[in-house]
C-alpha cells in the first residue's frame, strides 16, 4: 500500500471554456452528454495528479446532478478534486459553475462524483496515496465518500449490509 499522504488541493484541477453552438440542444443549453464528457476529463486530471500515474480509468459515475441549464455562450468553470482515496481507487468530486464576467459572480449549476482507478501498463490496479482533508467541506466529502463506497459495494453484492458500519451509523444513529 502507498504510504504517501496528500491533500485534496494537491489534485485540484480547473477547466474553463465556452458553450458553443455545436454543443447545445434545441433549447440552446449545453447537452448533458457534453457536460458529462467535460466532467470526466477534469476528473481524470485530478485522479492523475493525485495518483501520480499517467494511467487512470473511469470506474464509475456515481452521481451527476443537472440542477441549472448552462446556456449557449456561457463561460463554464469545472473544478475537480479527489475527495477520498482507497487502495487503488479515488473518488473525485466535480463542481460546475457559470462564470458571469459582467457581475463577477459564479453560479453553481451542477455537480458530479466520479470514481477512477490508477492502473499499470497491464491495466492492473496500483496503489494510490491516501488523502487528508483540510477544509470543512473536504472533511464532509471525505466522510461521505466512504458511505457512498459502502452503498455501491452493497448494491454490487460485494459487501454484506451488516458490515457497512458507516451506513448503519448514518441510519441508526
CSV table of C-alpha atoms in Angstrom, one decimal:
chain,number,residue,atom,x,y,z
A,1,UNK,CA,0.0,0.0,0.0
A,2,UNK,CA,1.2,3.5,-0.8
A,3,UNK,CA,2.0,5.3,2.5
A,4,UNK,CA,2.2,8.8,1.0
A,5,UNK,CA,-0.5,11.2,2.2
A,6,UNK,CA,-1.7,14.1,0.0
A,7,UNK,CA,-4.5,16.7,0.4
A,8,UNK,CA,-7.4,17.3,-1.9
A,9,UNK,CA,-5.8,20.6,-3.1
A,10,UNK,CA,-2.8,18.6,-4.4
A,11,UNK,CA,-5.2,17.1,-7.0
A,12,UNK,CA,-7.2,20.3,-7.8
A,13,UNK,CA,-7.9,20.8,-11.5
A,14,UNK,CA,-9.9,23.6,-13.2
A,15,UNK,CA,-11.3,23.6,-16.7
A,16,UNK,CA,-12.8,26.8,-18.1
A,17,UNK,CA,-14.3,27.2,-21.6
A,18,UNK,CA,-17.3,28.5,-23.6
A,19,UNK,CA,-20.5,26.8,-24.5
A,20,UNK,CA,-20.5,26.8,-28.4
A,21,UNK,CA,-23.5,26.3,-30.7
A,22,UNK,CA,-22.5,22.7,-31.7
A,23,UNK,CA,-22.6,21.7,-28.0
A,24,UNK,CA,-26.2,22.7,-27.3
A,25,UNK,CA,-29.6,21.1,-27.6
A,26,UNK,CA,-32.7,22.6,-29.2
A,27,UNK,CA,-33.2,24.8,-26.2
A,28,UNK,CA,-29.7,26.3,-26.7
A,29,UNK,CA,-28.4,24.8,-23.5
A,30,UNK,CA,-25.3,22.7,-23.1
A,31,UNK,CA,-26.0,19.0,-23.9
A,32,UNK,CA,-25.9,16.8,-20.8
A,33,UNK,CA,-23.6,14.4,-22.5
A,34,UNK,CA,-21.2,17.2,-23.4
A,35,UNK,CA,-21.1,18.3,-19.7
A,36,UNK,CA,-20.5,14.7,-18.7
A,37,UNK,CA,-17.5,14.4,-21.0
A,38,UNK,CA,-16.0,17.6,-19.6
A,39,UNK,CA,-16.6,16.4,-16.1
A,40,UNK,CA,-14.9,13.0,-17.0
A,41,UNK,CA,-11.9,14.8,-18.5
A,42,UNK,CA,-11.4,17.1,-15.5
A,43,UNK,CA,-11.9,14.2,-13.1
A,44,UNK,CA,-9.2,12.2,-14.9
A,45,UNK,CA,-6.8,15.1,-14.5
A,46,UNK,CA,-7.4,15.3,-10.8
A,47,UNK,CA,-7.0,11.5,-10.5
A,48,UNK,CA,-3.7,11.6,-12.4
A,49,UNK,CA,-2.4,14.4,-10.2
A,50,UNK,CA,-3.4,12.5,-7.0
A,51,UNK,CA,-2.2,9.1,-8.1
A,52,UNK,CA,1.0,10.4,-9.8
A,53,UNK,CA,0.1,8.0,-12.5
A,54,UNK,CA,-0.2,8.6,-16.2
A,55,UNK,CA,-2.8,5.8,-16.4
A,56,UNK,CA,-6.2,6.2,-14.7
A,57,UNK,CA,-9.5,4.9,-15.8
A,58,UNK,CA,-13.1,5.8,-15.1
A,59,UNK,CA,-14.6,3.1,-12.9
A,60,UNK,CA,-18.0,4.7,-12.4
A,61,UNK,CA,-20.0,7.8,-12.5
A,62,UNK,CA,-21.6,7.7,-9.1
A,63,UNK,CA,-23.8,10.8,-9.2
A,64,UNK,CA,-24.5,13.7,-11.5
A,65,UNK,CA,-27.0,16.5,-10.9
A,66,UNK,CA,-28.3,18.7,-13.6
A,67,UNK,CA,-29.7,21.5,-11.5
A,68,UNK,CA,-29.5,24.5,-13.7
A,69,UNK,CA,-29.2,24.7,-17.5
A,70,UNK,CA,-26.0,26.1,-19.0
A,71,UNK,CA,-27.0,28.4,-21.9
A,72,UNK,CA,-25.2,29.0,-25.2
A,73,UNK,CA,-22.3,31.4,-24.8
A,74,UNK,CA,-21.8,30.8,-21.1
A,75,UNK,CA,-18.3,30.6,-19.6
A,76,UNK,CA,-18.3,27.3,-17.8
A,77,UNK,CA,-15.9,26.5,-15.0
A,78,UNK,CA,-15.4,23.0,-13.7
A,79,UNK,CA,-13.4,22.3,-10.5
A,80,UNK,CA,-12.4,18.8,-9.5
A,81,UNK,CA,-10.6,17.4,-6.5
A,82,UNK,CA,-10.0,13.9,-5.2
A,83,UNK,CA,-12.2,13.6,-2.1
A,84,UNK,CA,-11.1,10.2,-0.9
A,85,UNK,CA,-8.6,7.6,-1.9
A,86,UNK,CA,-8.9,3.9,-1.2
A,87,UNK,CA,-6.3,1.3,-2.1
A,88,UNK,CA,-6.3,1.9,-5.9
A,89,UNK,CA,-9.4,3.9,-6.4
A,90,UNK,CA,-10.2,7.6,-5.9
A,91,UNK,CA,-13.4,9.4,-5.6
A,92,UNK,CA,-13.4,12.8,-7.4
A,93,UNK,CA,-16.0,15.5,-6.8
A,94,UNK,CA,-16.7,17.9,-9.6
A,95,UNK,CA,-18.4,21.3,-9.2
A,96,UNK,CA,-19.7,23.1,-12.2
A,97,UNK,CA,-20.2,26.9,-12.4
A,98,UNK,CA,-21.3,29.5,-14.8
A,99,UNK,CA,-18.7,32.3,-14.6
A,100,UNK,CA,-20.5,35.6,-15.3
A,101,UNK,CA,-17.8,38.1,-16.4
A,102,UNK,CA,-20.2,41.1,-16.0
A,103,UNK,CA,-21.3,40.5,-12.4
A,104,UNK,CA,-18.1,38.6,-11.5
A,105,UNK,CA,-20.5,36.0,-10.0
A,106,UNK,CA,-20.0,32.2,-10.0
A,107,UNK,CA,-23.3,30.5,-10.3
A,108,UNK,CA,-23.3,26.8,-9.3
A,109,UNK,CA,-25.1,24.7,-11.9
A,110,UNK,CA,-24.2,21.1,-11.5
A,111,UNK,CA,-22.0,18.6,-9.6
A,112,UNK,CA,-20.9,15.1,-10.0
A,113,UNK,CA,-19.0,12.3,-8.3
A,114,UNK,CA,-16.7,10.0,-10.3
A,115,UNK,CA,-14.6,7.1,-9.3
A,116,UNK,CA,-11.2,6.5,-11.0
A,117,UNK,CA,-8.7,3.7,-10.6
A,118,UNK,CA,-5.0,4.0,-11.2
A,119,UNK,CA,-3.6,1.2,-13.3
A,120,UNK,CA,-0.3,-0.1,-14.6
A,121,UNK,CA,0.7,-0.9,-18.1
A,122,UNK,CA,-1.3,-4.2,-17.9
A,123,UNK,CA,-4.4,-2.4,-16.7
A,124,UNK,CA,-4.0,-3.9,-13.2
A,125,UNK,CA,-4.8,-1.6,-10.3
A,126,UNK,CA,-1.9,0.1,-8.5
A,127,UNK,CA,-1.8,1.7,-5.0
A,128,UNK,CA,-2.6,5.4,-4.7
A,129,UNK,CA,-1.6,7.8,-1.9
A,130,UNK,CA,-4.1,8.3,0.9
A,131,UNK,CA,-5.7,11.7,1.5
A,132,UNK,CA,-6.0,14.1,4.4
A,133,UNK,CA,-8.8,16.6,4.0
A,134,UNK,CA,-8.2,20.1,5.4
A,135,UNK,CA,-11.3,22.2,5.0
A,136,UNK,CA,-14.7,21.6,6.5
A,137,UNK,CA,-16.1,20.9,3.0
A,138,UNK,CA,-13.3,18.5,2.2
A,139,UNK,CA,-13.9,16.6,5.5
A,140,UNK,CA,-17.6,16.3,4.8
A,141,UNK,CA,-17.0,15.0,1.3
A,142,UNK,CA,-14.3,12.6,2.6
A,143,UNK,CA,-16.6,11.2,5.2
A,144,UNK,CA,-19.5,10.9,2.7
A,145,UNK,CA,-17.2,9.1,0.2
A,146,UNK,CA,-16.9,6.0,2.5
A,147,UNK,CA,-20.7,5.8,2.8
A,148,UNK,CA,-21.1,6.1,-1.0
A,149,UNK,CA,-18.5,3.4,-1.5
A,150,UNK,CA,-20.2,1.1,1.0
A,151,UNK,CA,-23.5,1.6,-0.7
A,152,UNK,CA,-22.0,0.8,-4.1
A,153,UNK,CA,-20.4,-2.3,-2.8
A,154,UNK,CA,-23.7,-3.5,-1.2
A,155,UNK,CA,-25.6,-2.8,-4.5
A,156,UNK,CA,-22.9,-4.8,-6.4
A,157,UNK,CA,-23.3,-7.7,-4.0
A,158,UNK,CA,-19.7,-7.3,-2.8
A,159,UNK,CA,-20.4,-6.2,0.8
A,160,UNK,CA,-22.8,-7.6,3.3
A,161,UNK,CA,-25.1,-4.7,4.6
A,162,UNK,CA,-24.3,-5.8,8.1
A,163,UNK,CA,-20.7,-4.9,7.5
A,164,UNK,CA,-21.4,-1.3,6.3
A,165,UNK,CA,-20.7,0.3,9.6
A,166,UNK,CA,-20.6,3.9,8.2
A,167,UNK,CA,-24.1,3.5,6.6
A,168,UNK,CA,-25.5,1.8,9.7
A,169,UNK,CA,-24.3,4.7,11.8
A,170,UNK,CA,-26.0,7.2,9.4
A,171,UNK,CA,-29.4,5.5,9.6
A,172,UNK,CA,-29.3,4.0,13.1
A,173,UNK,CA,-27.5,6.8,15.0
